[in-house]
Tab-separated table of C-alpha atoms in Angstrom:
chain	number	residue	atom	x	y	z
A	451	MET	CA	23.429	21.760	24.411
A	452	VAL	CA	21.760	18.267	24.082
A	453	SER	CA	19.546	17.094	27.219
A	454	LEU	CA	21.158	14.172	28.888
A	455	SER	CA	17.761	13.207	30.436
A	456	LEU	CA	15.959	13.241	26.650
A	457	ILE	CA	18.969	11.053	25.693
A	458	GLY	CA	18.600	8.887	28.392
A	459	ALA	CA	14.960	8.300	27.632
A	460	PHE	CA	15.345	8.121	23.826
A	461	ILE	CA	17.948	5.300	24.103
A	462	PRO	CA	15.595	2.576	25.360
A	463	THR	CA	12.855	4.039	23.041
A	464	ALA	CA	14.963	3.644	19.910
A	465	PHE	CA	16.219	0.137	20.692
A	466	PHE	CA	12.519	-1.061	21.409
A	467	VAL	CA	11.545	0.183	18.017
A	468	SER	CA	14.406	-1.343	16.290
A	469	ILE	CA	14.311	-4.775	17.970
A	470	THR	CA	10.714	-5.007	17.180
A	471	PRO	CA	10.211	-7.272	14.202
A	472	GLY	CA	9.763	-5.264	10.934
A	473	MET	CA	10.522	-5.337	7.326
A	474	CYS	CA	14.328	-4.667	7.921
A	475	MET	CA	14.946	-6.960	10.565
A	476	THR	CA	13.206	-9.819	8.716
A	477	LEU	CA	15.361	-9.219	5.814
A	478	ALA	CA	18.296	-9.300	8.088
A	479	LEU	CA	17.245	-12.536	9.361
A	480	THR	CA	16.738	-13.892	5.803
A	481	MET	CA	19.907	-12.682	4.540
A	482	GLY	CA	21.777	-14.034	7.660
A	483	MET	CA	20.306	-17.275	6.631
A	484	THR	CA	21.521	-17.550	3.122
A	485	ILE	CA	24.191	-15.309	2.804
A	486	GLY	CA	25.847	-14.939	6.206
A	487	VAL	CA	26.241	-12.159	8.498
A	488	ARG	CA	29.444	-10.822	6.889
A	489	ARG	CA	27.857	-10.221	3.425
A	490	THR	CA	24.600	-9.088	5.050
A	491	VAL	CA	26.408	-6.063	6.350
A	492	TRP	CA	26.164	-4.474	2.728
A	493	MET	CA	22.504	-4.651	3.210
A	494	MET	CA	22.538	-3.259	6.545
A	495	MET	CA	24.918	-0.441	5.087
A	496	GLY	CA	22.160	0.372	2.618
A	497	GLU	CA	19.538	0.158	5.401
A	498	LEU	CA	21.449	2.595	7.652
A	499	VAL	CA	21.510	5.022	4.651
A	500	GLY	CA	17.885	4.911	4.148
A	501	VAL	CA	16.913	5.157	7.812
A	502	GLY	CA	19.216	8.239	8.497
A	503	ILE	CA	17.498	10.063	5.501
A	504	VAL	CA	14.027	9.107	6.886
A	505	VAL	CA	15.228	10.492	10.210
A	506	VAL	CA	16.605	13.729	9.074
A	507	ALA	CA	13.798	14.166	6.648
A	508	SER	CA	11.205	13.474	9.209
A	509	ALA	CA	12.943	15.977	11.666
A	510	LEU	CA	12.918	18.740	9.107
A	511	GLY	CA	9.193	18.193	8.353
A	512	VAL	CA	9.652	16.838	4.961
A	513	ALA	CA	8.013	13.707	5.726
A	514	THR	CA	4.725	15.470	6.783
A	515	ILE	CA	4.214	16.743	3.086
A	516	MET	CA	5.414	13.205	1.696
A	517	LEU	CA	2.704	11.476	4.014
A	518	GLU	CA	0.095	13.643	2.528
A	519	TYR	CA	0.963	12.422	-1.091
A	520	PRO	CA	1.163	8.717	-1.020
A	521	ALA	CA	1.803	8.484	-4.560
A	522	VAL	CA	5.329	9.567	-3.692
A	523	PHE	CA	6.191	5.906	-2.395
A	524	ALA	CA	4.280	4.025	-5.078
A	525	VAL	CA	7.218	3.325	-7.354
A	526	PHE	CA	9.484	2.526	-4.460
A	527	LYS	CA	6.899	0.254	-2.756
A	528	TYR	CA	5.511	-1.733	-5.696
A	529	VAL	CA	8.665	-2.109	-7.684
A	530	GLY	CA	10.939	-2.624	-4.629
A	531	GLY	CA	7.993	-5.295	-3.081
A	532	ALA	CA	7.710	-7.007	-6.262
A	533	TYR	CA	11.743	-7.415	-6.559
A	534	LEU	CA	11.958	-8.695	-3.058
A	535	ALA	CA	8.902	-10.954	-3.539
A	536	TRP	CA	10.665	-12.440	-6.958
A	537	LEU	CA	13.936	-12.986	-4.939
A	538	GLY	CA	11.848	-15.050	-2.482
A	539	ILE	CA	10.570	-17.139	-5.009
A	540	GLN	CA	13.896	-17.836	-6.574
A	541	MET	CA	15.052	-18.643	-3.102
A	542	TRP	CA	12.187	-20.985	-2.293
A	543	ARG	CA	13.000	-22.819	-5.377
A	544	SER	CA	16.668	-22.943	-4.477
A	545	ARG	CA	17.723	-20.871	-7.319
A	546	GLY	CA	19.241	-17.350	-7.848
A	547	ARG	CA	21.993	-15.607	-6.138
A	548	MET	CA	20.348	-15.336	-2.914
A	549	ALA	CA	19.658	-18.943	-2.453
A	550	PHE	CA	21.832	-21.396	-0.544
A	551	SER	CA	23.430	-24.007	-2.605
A	552	ALA	CA	24.887	-27.408	-1.394
A	553	GLU	CA	26.639	-27.764	-4.783
A	554	ILE	CA	30.285	-26.613	-5.101
A	555	ASP	CA	29.306	-25.217	-8.454
A	556	ALA	CA	27.134	-22.350	-6.960
A	557	SER	CA	25.744	-19.479	-8.937
A	558	ARG	CA	27.539	-16.004	-8.719
A	559	PRO	CA	26.469	-14.317	-5.396
A	560	ALA	CA	24.885	-10.890	-5.334
A	561	THR	CA	26.829	-7.865	-5.492
A	562	PRO	CA	27.353	-5.342	-2.654
A	563	PHE	CA	25.781	-2.958	-4.441
A	564	THR	CA	22.504	-5.210	-4.934
A	565	LEU	CA	22.635	-5.836	-1.202
A	566	ALA	CA	23.019	-2.368	-0.085
A	567	SER	CA	20.253	-1.139	-2.593
A	568	GLN	CA	17.608	-3.738	-1.165
A	569	GLY	CA	18.297	-2.437	2.433
A	570	PHE	CA	18.010	1.289	1.221
A	571	VAL	CA	14.870	0.616	-0.817
A	572	THR	CA	13.320	-1.228	1.904
A	573	ALA	CA	13.912	1.419	4.386
A	574	ILE	CA	13.055	4.542	2.231
A	575	ALA	CA	9.924	2.918	0.595
A	576	ASN	CA	8.181	2.115	4.135
A	577	PRO	CA	5.392	4.814	4.780
A	578	LYS	CA	5.041	3.561	8.006
A	579	GLY	CA	8.512	4.189	9.058
A	580	TRP	CA	8.039	7.512	7.925
A	581	ALA	CA	5.067	8.051	9.872
A	582	PHE	CA	6.634	6.427	13.116
A	583	MET	CA	9.489	8.788	12.983
A	584	VAL	CA	7.260	11.880	12.659
A	585	ALA	CA	5.546	10.617	15.910
A	586	LEU	CA	8.893	9.702	17.681
A	587	LEU	CA	11.173	12.544	17.354
A	588	PRO	CA	9.247	15.743	18.470
A	589	PRO	CA	9.020	14.737	22.058
A	590	PHE	CA	12.875	14.486	22.226
A	591	ILE	CA	13.783	17.646	20.352
A	592	SER	CA	14.055	20.936	22.225
A	593	LEU	CA	13.135	24.044	20.475
A	594	GLU	CA	15.107	25.922	23.075
A	595	HIS	CA	18.272	24.760	21.795
A	596	ALA	CA	20.169	24.298	18.361
A	597	ILE	CA	18.390	21.515	16.453
A	598	ALA	CA	21.492	20.378	14.495
A	599	PRO	CA	23.528	19.053	17.471
A	600	GLN	CA	20.407	17.465	18.837
A	601	LEU	CA	19.354	15.718	15.528
A	602	SER	CA	22.838	14.487	15.203
A	603	VAL	CA	22.919	13.023	18.549
A	604	LEU	CA	19.353	11.153	17.822
A	605	VAL	CA	20.554	10.131	14.347
A	606	ALA	CA	23.711	8.248	15.812
A	607	ILE	CA	21.736	6.609	18.388
A	608	ILE	CA	19.028	5.462	16.041
A	609	LEU	CA	21.746	4.214	13.498
A	610	VAL	CA	23.928	2.392	16.281
A	611	THR	CA	20.836	0.743	17.447
A	612	GLU	CA	19.569	-0.433	14.316
A	613	LEU	CA	23.049	-1.875	13.389
A	614	ILE	CA	22.950	-3.770	16.639
A	615	CYS	CA	19.586	-5.113	16.109
A	616	MET	CA	19.958	-6.100	12.306
A	617	THR	CA	23.206	-7.884	13.578
A	618	LEU	CA	21.330	-9.992	16.264
A	619	TYR	CA	18.752	-10.942	13.801
A	620	ALA	CA	21.539	-11.952	10.928
A	621	THR	CA	23.181	-13.904	13.599
A	622	GLY	CA	19.844	-15.769	14.627
A	623	GLY	CA	19.479	-16.545	10.928
A	624	ARG	CA	22.975	-18.026	10.716
A	625	SER	CA	22.357	-20.035	13.659
A	626	LEU	CA	19.207	-21.377	12.077
A	627	ARG	CA	21.123	-21.988	8.860
A	628	HIS	CA	23.837	-24.042	10.730
A	629	PHE	CA	21.290	-26.148	12.542
A	630	LEU	CA	19.337	-26.784	9.167
A	631	GLU	CA	22.684	-27.708	7.384
A	632	LYS	CA	23.364	-30.139	9.938
A	633	SER	CA	20.102	-32.037	9.358
A	634	GLY	CA	20.947	-31.884	5.618
A	635	ASN	CA	17.844	-29.724	5.047
A	636	VAL	CA	19.175	-27.142	2.742
A	637	ARG	CA	15.909	-27.173	0.535
A	638	VAL	CA	13.971	-26.594	3.878
A	639	LEU	CA	16.461	-23.611	4.528
A	640	ASN	CA	15.835	-21.970	1.191
A	641	ARG	CA	11.970	-22.354	1.371
A	642	ILE	CA	12.007	-20.928	5.024
A	643	ALA	CA	14.281	-17.912	3.933
A	644	GLY	CA	12.215	-17.639	0.601
A	645	THR	CA	8.990	-17.445	2.300
A	646	LEU	CA	10.050	-14.529	4.609
A	647	MET	CA	11.434	-12.727	1.707
A	648	ILE	CA	8.116	-13.060	-0.026
A	649	GLY	CA	6.575	-11.840	3.121
A	650	VAL	CA	8.678	-8.678	3.248
A	651	GLY	CA	7.905	-7.911	-0.515
A	652	ILE	CA	4.045	-8.308	0.184
A	653	TRP	CA	4.666	-6.134	3.479
A	654	LEU	CA	6.268	-3.363	1.641
A	655	ALA	CA	3.710	-3.143	-1.206
A	656	SER	CA	1.029	-3.171	0.860
A	657	SER	CA	2.059	-0.897	3.717
């Protein structure tokens, strides 16, 4: 059995955690600006897979071991951070597949796999995300009941709130894009998005 009172307390907690600006939300905002909400869904799917893995591993205690060996995150952090920063530089220069182009003959867009990979790596390679889940989950899991049903419900709640919040951020980015498009400030749009992307890359590598 899953305690309804614990679920009632967990839902607003999970929503507050998700809606707080972070790497994944900033990534959703940036992609909403440049490629639109519909294509940003691919990044969201990758991010949700990553978050699901983090949640389950944290509940099973795997995260505790991983956090004791920061080198486990090194490859993901630095390579992933450098890649996101490189994308940001390309966007800032109004180049590459992520940049918005006012020209009809725009470059070939990023593939769904590429977008999903960006979301996945950002979620998996964030040590703060692992540490936060280690601290968040235990109070909401009762050892008197089967772990699997409880964990299934908690994971579902986290993934739904993550999806809702990322959609809100991506929609906000799309609205900002429309505003800047009307002003003819395509370069400004790319530079704002590029700066955010570079920030996410630096944030990921230095976390």
